[in-house]
Every structure is written in structure tokens, then in C-alpha cells.
PDB file of C-alpha atoms and ligand atoms in Angstrom:
ATOM      1  CA  MET A   1      -0.102   0.128  -0.141  1.00 68.00           C
ATOM      2  CA  GLU A   2       1.861   3.294  -0.863  1.00 66.00           C
ATOM      3  CA  GLU A   3       1.490   5.576   2.549  1.00 64.00           C
ATOM      4  CA  GLN A   4      -0.085   9.054   1.238  1.00 73.00           C
ATOM      5  CA  ASN A   5      -2.063  11.056   4.011  1.00 90.00           C
ATOM      6  CA  LEU A   6      -5.730  10.671   3.431  1.00 98.00           C
ATOM      7  CA  LYS A   7      -8.716  10.774   5.311  1.00 98.00           C
ATOM      8  CA  LEU A   8     -11.390   9.436   4.500  1.00 98.00           C
ATOM      9  CA  TYR A   9     -14.585  10.844   6.060  1.00 98.00           C
ATOM     10  CA  SER A  10     -16.826   7.570   5.966  1.00 98.00           C
ATOM     11  CA  TYR A  11     -19.494   5.416   7.562  1.00 98.00           C
ATOM     12  CA  TRP A  12     -19.084   2.480   8.026  1.00 98.00           C
ATOM     13  CA  ARG A  13     -23.178   1.359   5.724  1.00 97.00           C
ATOM     14  CA  SER A  14     -22.531   3.763   3.326  1.00 98.00           C
ATOM     15  CA  SER A  15     -23.166   3.053  -0.084  1.00 98.00           C
ATOM     16  CA  CYS A  16     -21.625   6.313  -1.245  1.00 98.00           C
ATOM     17  CA  ALA A  17     -17.854   5.947   1.210  1.00 98.00           C
ATOM     18  CA  HIS A  18     -17.752   2.390   0.085  1.00 98.00           C
ATOM     19  CA  ARG A  19     -17.679   3.101  -2.976  1.00 98.00           C
ATOM     20  CA  VAL A  20     -14.060   5.689  -3.157  1.00 99.00           C
ATOM     21  CA  ARG A  21     -13.175   2.773   0.507  1.00 98.00           C
ATOM     22  CA  ILE A  22     -13.424   0.295  -3.401  1.00 98.00           C
ATOM     23  CA  ALA A  23     -10.773   2.681  -5.419  1.00 98.00           C
ATOM     24  CA  LEU A  24      -8.562   2.857  -2.677  1.00 98.00           C
ATOM     25  CA  ASN A  25      -8.180  -0.060  -2.340  1.00 98.00           C
ATOM     26  CA  LEU A  26      -7.158  -0.678  -6.008  1.00 98.00           C
ATOM     27  CA  LYS A  27      -5.262   1.414  -6.075  1.00 98.00           C
ATOM     28  CA  GLY A  28      -3.263   0.515  -3.012  1.00 97.00           C
ATOM     29  CA  ILE A  29      -3.524   3.721  -1.722  1.00 97.00           C
ATOM     30  CA  LYS A  30      -3.092   4.521   2.637  1.00 96.00           C
ATOM     31  CA  TYR A  31      -5.543   6.449   4.842  1.00 97.00           C
ATOM     32  CA  ASP A  32      -6.660   7.171   7.808  1.00 98.00           C
ATOM     33  CA  TYR A  33     -10.080   6.157   8.081  1.00 98.00           C
ATOM     34  CA  LYS A  34     -12.399   9.093  10.382  1.00 98.00           C
ATOM     35  CA  ALA A  35     -16.876   7.656  10.568  1.00 98.00           C
ATOM     36  CA  VAL A  36     -19.394   9.455  11.236  1.00 98.00           C
ATOM     37  CA  ASN A  37     -22.195   8.478  13.029  1.00 98.00           C
ATOM     38  CA  LEU A  38     -25.404   9.379  10.695  1.00 97.00           C
ATOM     39  CA  LEU A  39     -27.610   7.305  12.924  1.00 96.00           C
ATOM     40  CA  LYS A  40     -26.777   9.544  15.484  1.00 97.00           C
ATOM     41  CA  GLY A  41     -26.250  13.061  13.278  1.00 97.00           C
ATOM     42  CA  GLU A  42     -22.468  13.508  13.758  1.00 98.00           C
ATOM     43  CA  ASN A  43     -22.915  14.631   9.437  1.00 98.00           C
ATOM     44  CA  PHE A  44     -24.019  17.654  11.036  1.00 98.00           C
ATOM     45  CA  SER A  45     -21.639  18.863  13.727  1.00 98.00           C
ATOM     46  CA  PRO A  46     -20.433  21.766  13.504  1.00 98.00           C
ATOM     47  CA  GLU A  47     -16.747  20.188  12.869  1.00 98.00           C
ATOM     48  CA  PHE A  48     -17.713  18.695   9.622  1.00 98.00           C
ATOM     49  CA  SER A  49     -20.981  21.575   7.867  1.00 98.00           C
ATOM     50  CA  LYS A  50     -17.269  23.067   8.214  1.00 98.00           C
ATOM     51  CA  LEU A  51     -15.990  20.190   5.406  1.00 98.00           C
ATOM     52  CA  ASN A  52     -18.904  19.622   3.916  1.00 98.00           C
ATOM     53  CA  PRO A  53     -21.815  21.942   4.084  1.00 98.00           C
ATOM     54  CA  LEU A  54     -24.282  19.673   2.568  1.00 97.00           C
ATOM     55  CA  ASN A  55     -23.911  17.028   5.144  1.00 98.00           C
ATOM     56  CA  PHE A  56     -23.097  14.249   3.484  1.00 98.00           C
ATOM     57  CA  VAL A  57     -20.235  11.088   3.639  1.00 98.00           C
ATOM     58  CA  PRO A  58     -17.719  10.591   1.928  1.00 98.00           C
ATOM     59  CA  VAL A  59     -15.297  13.621   2.397  1.00 98.00           C
ATOM     60  CA  LEU A  60     -11.681  13.375   1.298  1.00 98.00           C
ATOM     61  CA  GLU A  61      -9.335  15.096   3.225  1.00 98.00           C
ATOM     62  CA  ASP A  62      -6.292  15.456   1.180  1.00 97.00           C
ATOM     63  CA  GLY A  63      -4.021  17.707   3.017  1.00 96.00           C
ATOM     64  CA  ASP A  64      -5.640  21.502   1.866  1.00 96.00           C
ATOM     65  CA  ILE A  65      -7.352  19.817  -0.189  1.00 97.00           C
ATOM     66  CA  VAL A  66     -11.309  18.880   0.397  1.00 98.00           C
ATOM     67  CA  ILE A  67     -13.600  16.546  -1.518  1.00 98.00           C
ATOM     68  CA  CYS A  68     -16.941  15.930  -1.211  1.00 98.00           C
ATOM     69  CA  ASP A  69     -19.135  13.583  -3.648  1.00 98.00           C
ATOM     70  CA  SER A  70     -17.676  10.296  -4.459  1.00 98.00           C
ATOM     71  CA  LEU A  71     -17.915  10.812  -7.887  1.00 98.00           C
ATOM     72  CA  ALA A  72     -15.174  13.850  -7.427  1.00 98.00           C
ATOM     73  CA  ILE A  73     -13.381  11.607  -5.143  1.00 98.00           C
ATOM     74  CA  ILE A  74     -13.449   8.894  -7.991  1.00 98.00           C
ATOM     75  CA  ILE A  75     -12.004  10.919 -10.505  1.00 98.00           C
ATOM     76  CA  TYR A  76      -9.995  13.161  -8.103  1.00 98.00           C
ATOM     77  CA  LEU A  77      -8.094  10.114  -7.248  1.00 98.00           C
ATOM     78  CA  GLU A  78      -8.103   8.712 -10.918  1.00 98.00           C
ATOM     79  CA  ASP A  79      -5.673  12.263 -11.529  1.00 98.00           C
ATOM     80  CA  LYS A  80      -3.445  11.679  -9.495  1.00 97.00           C
ATOM     81  CA  TYR A  81      -2.478   8.204  -8.697  1.00 97.00           C
ATOM     82  CA  PRO A  82      -2.804   6.503 -12.385  1.00 96.00           C
ATOM     83  CA  GLN A  83      -2.505   3.288 -10.750  1.00 97.00           C
ATOM     84  CA  HIS A  84      -5.468   0.715 -11.879  1.00 98.00           C
ATOM     85  CA  PRO A  85      -6.796   2.559 -14.432  1.00 98.00           C
ATOM     86  CA  LEU A  86     -10.743   3.531 -13.136  1.00 98.00           C
ATOM     87  CA  LEU A  87     -11.395   4.443 -17.159  1.00 98.00           C
ATOM     88  CA  PRO A  88     -11.356   2.405 -20.559  1.00 98.00           C
ATOM     89  CA  THR A  89      -9.813   3.112 -23.176  1.00 97.00           C
ATOM     90  CA  ASP A  90     -12.174   2.102 -25.565  1.00 97.00           C
ATOM     91  CA  ARG A  91     -14.487   5.936 -25.651  1.00 98.00           C
ATOM     92  CA  GLN A  92     -18.288   3.611 -25.889  1.00 98.00           C
ATOM     93  CA  LYS A  93     -17.103   1.209 -22.858  1.00 98.00           C
ATOM     94  CA  LYS A  94     -15.639   4.627 -20.673  1.00 98.00           C
ATOM     95  CA  ALA A  95     -19.377   6.173 -21.652  1.00 98.00           C
ATOM     96  CA  ILE A  96     -21.171   3.114 -20.450  1.00 98.00           C
ATOM     97  CA  ASN A  97     -19.129   3.785 -16.700  1.00 98.00           C
ATOM     98  CA  TYR A  98     -19.870   6.812 -16.620  1.00 98.00           C
ATOM     99  CA  GLN A  99     -23.552   6.192 -17.415  1.00 98.00           C
ATOM    100  CA  ALA A 100     -23.745   3.082 -14.841  1.00 98.00           C
ATOM    101  CA  ALA A 101     -21.950   5.458 -12.649  1.00 98.00           C
ATOM    102  CA  SER A 102     -24.669   8.120 -13.018  1.00 98.00           C
ATOM    103  CA  ILE A 103     -27.680   5.590 -13.183  1.00 98.00           C
ATOM    104  CA  VAL A 104     -26.908   4.471  -9.621  1.00 98.00           C
ATOM    105  CA  SER A 105     -25.406   8.228  -7.773  1.00 98.00           C
ATOM    106  CA  SER A 106     -28.287   9.847  -9.565  1.00 98.00           C
ATOM    107  CA  GLY A 107     -31.091   7.799  -9.606  1.00 97.00           C
ATOM    108  CA  ILE A 108     -30.949   4.827  -7.399  1.00 98.00           C
ATOM    109  CA  GLN A 109     -28.484   6.370  -4.067  1.00 98.00           C
ATOM    110  CA  PRO A 110     -30.071   9.826  -3.286  1.00 97.00           C
ATOM    111  CA  LEU A 111     -34.173   8.307  -3.850  1.00 97.00           C
ATOM    112  CA  GLN A 112     -33.001   6.312  -0.612  1.00 96.00           C
ATOM    113  CA  ASN A 113     -30.835   8.407   2.082  1.00 94.00           C
ATOM    114  CA  LEU A 114     -30.930   8.265   4.740  1.00 93.00           C
ATOM    115  CA  SER A 115     -32.814  11.804   5.438  1.00 93.00           C
ATOM    116  CA  VAL A 116     -35.332  10.996   2.398  1.00 96.00           C
ATOM    117  CA  LEU A 117     -35.834   8.061   4.372  1.00 95.00           C
ATOM    118  CA  LYS A 118     -36.909   9.251   7.675  1.00 95.00           C
ATOM    119  CA  TYR A 119     -39.224  12.180   5.341  1.00 96.00           C
ATOM    120  CA  ILE A 120     -41.228   8.949   3.955  1.00 97.00           C
ATOM    121  CA  ARG A 121     -41.843   8.251   7.493  1.00 96.00           C
ATOM    122  CA  GLU A 122     -42.217  10.725   9.198  1.00 97.00           C
ATOM    123  CA  LYS A 123     -44.834  12.759   6.386  1.00 97.00           C
ATOM    124  CA  VAL A 124     -45.703   9.666   4.457  1.00 96.00           C
ATOM    125  CA  GLY A 125     -45.913   6.869   6.957  1.00 96.00           C
ATOM    126  CA  PRO A 126     -43.059   4.282   8.060  1.00 95.00           C
ATOM    127  CA  HIS A 127     -44.719   1.762   5.679  1.00 96.00           C
ATOM    128  CA  GLU A 128     -44.116   3.342   2.776  1.00 96.00           C
ATOM    129  CA  GLN A 129     -39.967   3.136   3.916  1.00 95.00           C
ATOM    130  CA  VAL A 130     -39.558   0.522   1.939  1.00 95.00           C
ATOM    131  CA  PRO A 131     -41.339  -0.249  -1.263  1.00 96.00           C
ATOM    132  CA  TRP A 132     -40.864   3.669  -2.262  1.00 96.00           C
ATOM    133  CA  VAL A 133     -37.093   1.904  -1.877  1.00 97.00           C
ATOM    134  CA  ARG A 134     -37.005  -1.088  -3.675  1.00 97.00           C
ATOM    135  CA  SER A 135     -39.352   0.387  -6.270  1.00 97.00           C
ATOM    136  CA  HIS A 136     -36.674   2.532  -7.525  1.00 98.00           C
ATOM    137  CA  ILE A 137     -34.270   0.155  -6.719  1.00 98.00           C
ATOM    138  CA  ILE A 138     -35.304  -2.660  -9.611  1.00 98.00           C
ATOM    139  CA  ARG A 139     -36.172   0.519 -11.761  1.00 98.00           C
ATOM    140  CA  GLY A 140     -32.367   1.698 -11.803  1.00 98.00           C
ATOM    141  CA  PHE A 141     -31.881  -2.184 -11.682  1.00 98.00           C
ATOM    142  CA  THR A 142     -33.895  -2.947 -15.183  1.00 98.00           C
ATOM    143  CA  ALA A 143     -31.707   0.356 -16.568  1.00 98.00           C
ATOM    144  CA  LEU A 144     -28.171  -1.668 -15.579  1.00 98.00           C
ATOM    145  CA  GLU A 145     -29.211  -4.765 -16.822  1.00 98.00           C
ATOM    146  CA  LYS A 146     -29.454  -3.560 -19.919  1.00 98.00           C
ATOM    147  CA  LEU A 147     -26.958  -0.517 -20.484  1.00 98.00           C
ATOM    148  CA  LEU A 148     -25.309  -3.973 -19.821  1.00 98.00           C
ATOM    149  CA  GLN A 149     -25.908  -6.614 -22.225  1.00 98.00           C
ATOM    150  CA  GLY A 150     -23.716  -6.890 -24.422  1.00 96.00           C
ATOM    151  CA  HIS A 151     -20.937  -5.024 -22.790  1.00 97.00           C
ATOM    152  CA  ALA A 152     -20.487  -6.732 -19.879  1.00 98.00           C
ATOM    153  CA  GLY A 153     -18.178  -9.943 -19.034  1.00 98.00           C
ATOM    154  CA  LYS A 154     -16.317 -11.079 -15.716  1.00 98.00           C
ATOM    155  CA  TYR A 155     -16.954  -8.116 -14.796  1.00 98.00           C
ATOM    156  CA  ALA A 156     -19.515  -4.428 -14.912  1.00 98.00           C
ATOM    157  CA  THR A 157     -18.466  -3.687 -18.643  1.00 98.00           C
ATOM    158  CA  GLY A 158     -15.647  -6.150 -19.465  1.00 98.00           C
ATOM    159  CA  ASP A 159     -12.802  -8.624 -17.887  1.00 98.00           C
ATOM    160  CA  ASP A 160     -11.363  -5.461 -15.735  1.00 98.00           C
ATOM    161  CA  VAL A 161     -12.753  -3.138 -13.125  1.00 98.00           C
ATOM    162  CA  TYR A 162     -13.805  -0.303 -13.391  1.00 98.00           C
ATOM    163  CA  MET A 163     -16.199   2.606 -12.043  1.00 98.00           C
ATOM    164  CA  ALA A 164     -19.607   1.350 -13.002  1.00 98.00           C
ATOM    165  CA  ASP A 165     -18.043  -1.721 -10.596  1.00 99.00           C
ATOM    166  CA  LEU A 166     -16.858   0.752  -8.016  1.00 98.00           C
ATOM    167  CA  PHE A 167     -21.256   1.779  -7.609  1.00 99.00           C
ATOM    168  CA  ILE A 168     -22.668  -1.405  -8.747  1.00 99.00           C
ATOM    169  CA  GLU A 169     -21.588  -3.044  -5.611  1.00 98.00           C
ATOM    170  CA  PRO A 170     -22.615  -0.692  -3.083  1.00 98.00           C
ATOM    171  CA  GLN A 171     -26.350  -0.251  -4.406  1.00 98.00           C
ATOM    172  CA  ILE A 172     -26.576  -4.796  -4.562  1.00 98.00           C
ATOM    173  CA  GLN A 173     -24.627  -5.047  -0.961  1.00 98.00           C
ATOM    174  CA  GLY A 174     -27.405  -2.254   0.208  1.00 97.00           C
ATOM    175  CA  ALA A 175     -30.293  -3.773  -2.029  1.00 97.00           C
ATOM    176  CA  VAL A 176     -30.059  -7.841  -0.796  1.00 97.00           C
ATOM    177  CA  LYS A 177     -28.922  -6.402   2.715  1.00 95.00           C
ATOM    178  CA  ARG A 178     -31.726  -3.387   3.834  1.00 93.00           C
ATOM    179  CA  PHE A 179     -34.431  -4.143   1.366  1.00 95.00           C
ATOM    180  CA  ASN A 180     -34.655  -7.476   0.729  1.00 94.00           C
ATOM    181  CA  VAL A 181     -34.164  -6.749  -3.588  1.00 97.00           C
ATOM    182  CA  ASP A 182     -34.920 -10.219  -5.285  1.00 96.00           C
ATOM    183  CA  MET A 183     -31.062 -10.039  -7.355  1.00 98.00           C
ATOM    184  CA  ALA A 184     -32.622 -13.383  -9.149  1.00 97.00           C
ATOM    185  CA  GLU A 185     -34.434 -10.437 -11.711  1.00 96.00           C
ATOM    186  CA  PHE A 186     -30.978  -8.972 -12.232  1.00 98.00           C
ATOM    187  CA  PRO A 187     -28.865 -11.824 -13.716  1.00 98.00           C
ATOM    188  CA  ILE A 188     -25.929  -9.875 -15.814  1.00 98.00           C
ATOM    189  CA  LEU A 189     -25.869  -8.106 -11.697  1.00 98.00           C
ATOM    190  CA  SER A 190     -25.825 -11.219  -9.437  1.00 98.00           C
ATOM    191  CA  ARG A 191     -23.012 -12.724 -11.577  1.00 98.00           C
ATOM    192  CA  LEU A 192     -21.012  -9.966 -10.993  1.00 98.00           C
ATOM    193  CA  HIS A 193     -21.376  -9.598  -7.681  1.00 98.00           C
ATOM    194  CA  GLU A 194     -20.234 -12.488  -6.984  1.00 98.00           C
ATOM    195  CA  ALA A 195     -17.154 -11.797  -9.459  1.00 98.00           C
ATOM    196  CA  TYR A 196     -16.513  -9.132  -6.684  1.00 98.00           C
ATOM    197  CA  ASN A 197     -17.340 -11.058  -3.587  1.00 97.00           C
ATOM    198  CA  GLU A 198     -13.596 -12.643  -5.172  1.00 98.00           C
ATOM    199  CA  LEU A 199     -11.027  -9.378  -5.112  1.00 98.00           C
ATOM    200  CA  PRO A 200      -9.906  -8.288  -1.191  1.00 98.00           C
ATOM    201  CA  ALA A 201     -10.044  -4.289  -3.002  1.00 98.00           C
ATOM    202  CA  PHE A 202     -13.869  -4.997  -2.547  1.00 98.00           C
ATOM    203  CA  ARG A 203     -13.863  -7.870  -0.089  1.00 98.00           C
ATOM    204  CA  ASP A 204     -11.948  -4.802   2.669  1.00 98.00           C
ATOM    205  CA  ALA A 205     -15.059  -2.497   1.382  1.00 98.00           C
ATOM    206  CA  ALA A 206     -17.834  -4.277   3.027  1.00 98.00           C
ATOM    207  CA  PRO A 207     -19.524  -2.216   5.553  1.00 98.00           C
ATOM    208  CA  GLU A 208     -19.384  -4.753   8.583  1.00 97.00           C
ATOM    209  CA  LYS A 209     -15.219  -5.198   7.585  1.00 97.00           C
ATOM    210  CA  GLN A 210     -15.802  -1.545   8.515  1.00 98.00           C
ATOM    211  CA  PRO A 211     -13.721  -0.485  11.729  1.00 98.00           C
ATOM    212  CA  ASP A 212     -16.887   1.297  13.199  1.00 98.00           C
ATOM    213  CA  ALA A 213     -18.801  -1.704  11.792  1.00 98.00           C
ATOM    214  CA  PRO A 214     -21.295  -2.764  14.567  1.00 96.00           C
ATOM    215  CA  GLU A 215     -20.535  -6.433  16.137  1.00 91.00           C
ATOM    216  CA  GLU A 216     -23.025  -7.706  15.326  1.00 90.00           C
ATOM    217  CA  SER A 217     -23.077  -7.508  11.836  1.00 88.00           C
ATOM    218  CA  LYS A 218     -18.881  -8.919  11.199  1.00 79.00           C
TER     219      LYS A 218
HETATM  220  N1  GSH B 301     -23.842  12.161  -3.820  1.00 93.66           N
HETATM  221  C1  GSH B 301     -23.490  11.830  -2.723  1.00 93.66           C
HETATM  222  C2  GSH B 301     -24.473  11.617  -2.343  1.00 93.66           C
HETATM  223  C3  GSH B 301     -24.236  10.799  -0.680  1.00 93.66           C
HETATM  224  C4  GSH B 301     -24.769  10.787   0.294  1.00 93.66           C
HETATM  225  O1  GSH B 301     -26.155  10.731  -0.472  1.00 93.66           O
HETATM  226  N2  GSH B 301     -23.895  10.346   1.617  1.00 93.66           N
HETATM  227  C5  GSH B 301     -25.283   9.361   2.128  1.00 93.66           C
HETATM  228  C6  GSH B 301     -24.757   8.444   2.455  1.00 93.66           C
HETATM  229  S1  GSH B 301     -24.859   6.877   1.024  1.00 93.66           S
HETATM  230  C7  GSH B 301     -25.122  10.681   3.393  1.00 93.66           C
HETATM  231  O2  GSH B 301     -24.491  11.170   4.432  1.00 93.66           O
HETATM  232  N3  GSH B 301     -26.748  10.540   3.745  1.00 93.66           N
HETATM  233  C8  GSH B 301     -26.466  11.583   4.660  1.00 93.66           C
HETATM  234  C9  GSH B 301     -28.202  11.931   4.963  1.00 93.66           C
HETATM  235  O3  GSH B 301     -29.136  11.150   4.358  1.00 93.66           O
HETATM  236  O4  GSH B 301     -28.802  12.956   6.197  1.00 93.66           O
HETATM  237  C10 GSH B 301     -21.835  11.473  -3.511  1.00 93.66           C
HETATM  238  O5  GSH B 301     -22.367  10.039  -3.997  1.00 93.66           O
HETATM  239  O6  GSH B 301     -21.356  11.112  -2.334  1.00 93.66           O
END
């Protein structure tokens, strides 16, 4: 692992932080893990608000440089650390990686984050939370299956791991573990999920492996 002075503000179960953890592991970059407990509202502390006025994890600190948002962080890491490229050179495959990242990061995850769930729980009703999230996951996964058809190899866009994979796996883990989505409907995604599990960079980034994961999740 390459020695760096990077700090990653993360929460064990955050799928957005999970994407960045995979990128750091693939590139072999050591970092300092700063736990931010979202359930305790630590993301709304004055110190954290200074780092990210949107009060979301992940945040990456690299000396004086502070980057909020997993996609921005991943692009920053890609620029700074060329090892293990996260984008293919083929233009079409590159575009598929951008689309997959966007389907997850704007079409699925924002609709299931804690603030949205709290709003639904309080303003609509607690029973509406899970059906809401599941419907958006299923819609996004259906689009991903179509997008990857004819392009997926061992991984999302061929036989190497790229950006799409970093977004897909944390979303599948959340879908299965937290929202009980039946992956049988999504054969490509199910196959990818199995393949990621073989890779140490993915295994070590998993929520239950993080220092702030509660004992019962391990
Ligand atoms: N677009 C942002 C979204 C960040 C985000 O939604 N983070 C979630 C955890 S995955 C969060 O901090 N939620 C806290 C909340 O909803 O209050 C990214 O990709 O980093």
C-alpha cells in the first residue's frame, strides 16, 4: 500500500463511502478512516458541516484539499494516482461506465438516503419507506441490466474492474442486505456481485469490515 496522508470521512453502511473505499483499495492507497455516525447525526456537527455543507459522507481530505461527493473523489483519485485505471480507453465502454455510475448515483441512491427515508417515515408513513426504495432500486437495476447487456464480461464492462463496478457493488449490497431485493430478476448484476466477492479490494471495502461497523454486523 502506498503511504499517503489521506483522510476519508465515512460511515460503515454508506454506499457512497463504500465506492470510494473500493477505489482507494484498488489503487493501493492507505488512508486514515474517520468515522462519521450518520444515525447519531454526527454529519450535522459544526466541524463536519465546515467540511461538507451538504452534510453527506464521503469526504476526502488530502492536505488542504477537501473533496465532497463520491464521484468527484473518484475522479480526483483517478487523476492523481494513475495505477489501476478506473476508466477504459475504449470510448463506448468509457461512456457505459459514466452511465452506470450516474444511474446509481443519481437514479437510485439519492432516493434511499437517510434524509429521504426520514421524510417519508414522518410525512407519509413508516410502511411506505421500503416499497419506495425497492421500486427505485428495481427501476435502476432494470436499466443497468439493459445497459450492460453485450458489454459485461467478468465485470461490468469487460474483464477489468472499472468505475461502473465501484458504483454497482455497493448498491447491490444495500439492495440485498437492507431492502431485501430479489436479485434473481437481474442475472448480469447477480453474476457481477459474485465476481466482486472474489476480489480483496472489494471484500475489504465491505460495510461489515469497517472499523465503525457494529459487532453484530461482522
Ligand atoms: N452524491 C453524493 C451523495 C452522498 C450521500 O447521499 N451520502 C449519504 C450516505 S450514502 C449520507 O451522507 N446521508 C446522510 C443523510 O441523508 O442525512 C455522493 O455520491 O457522495
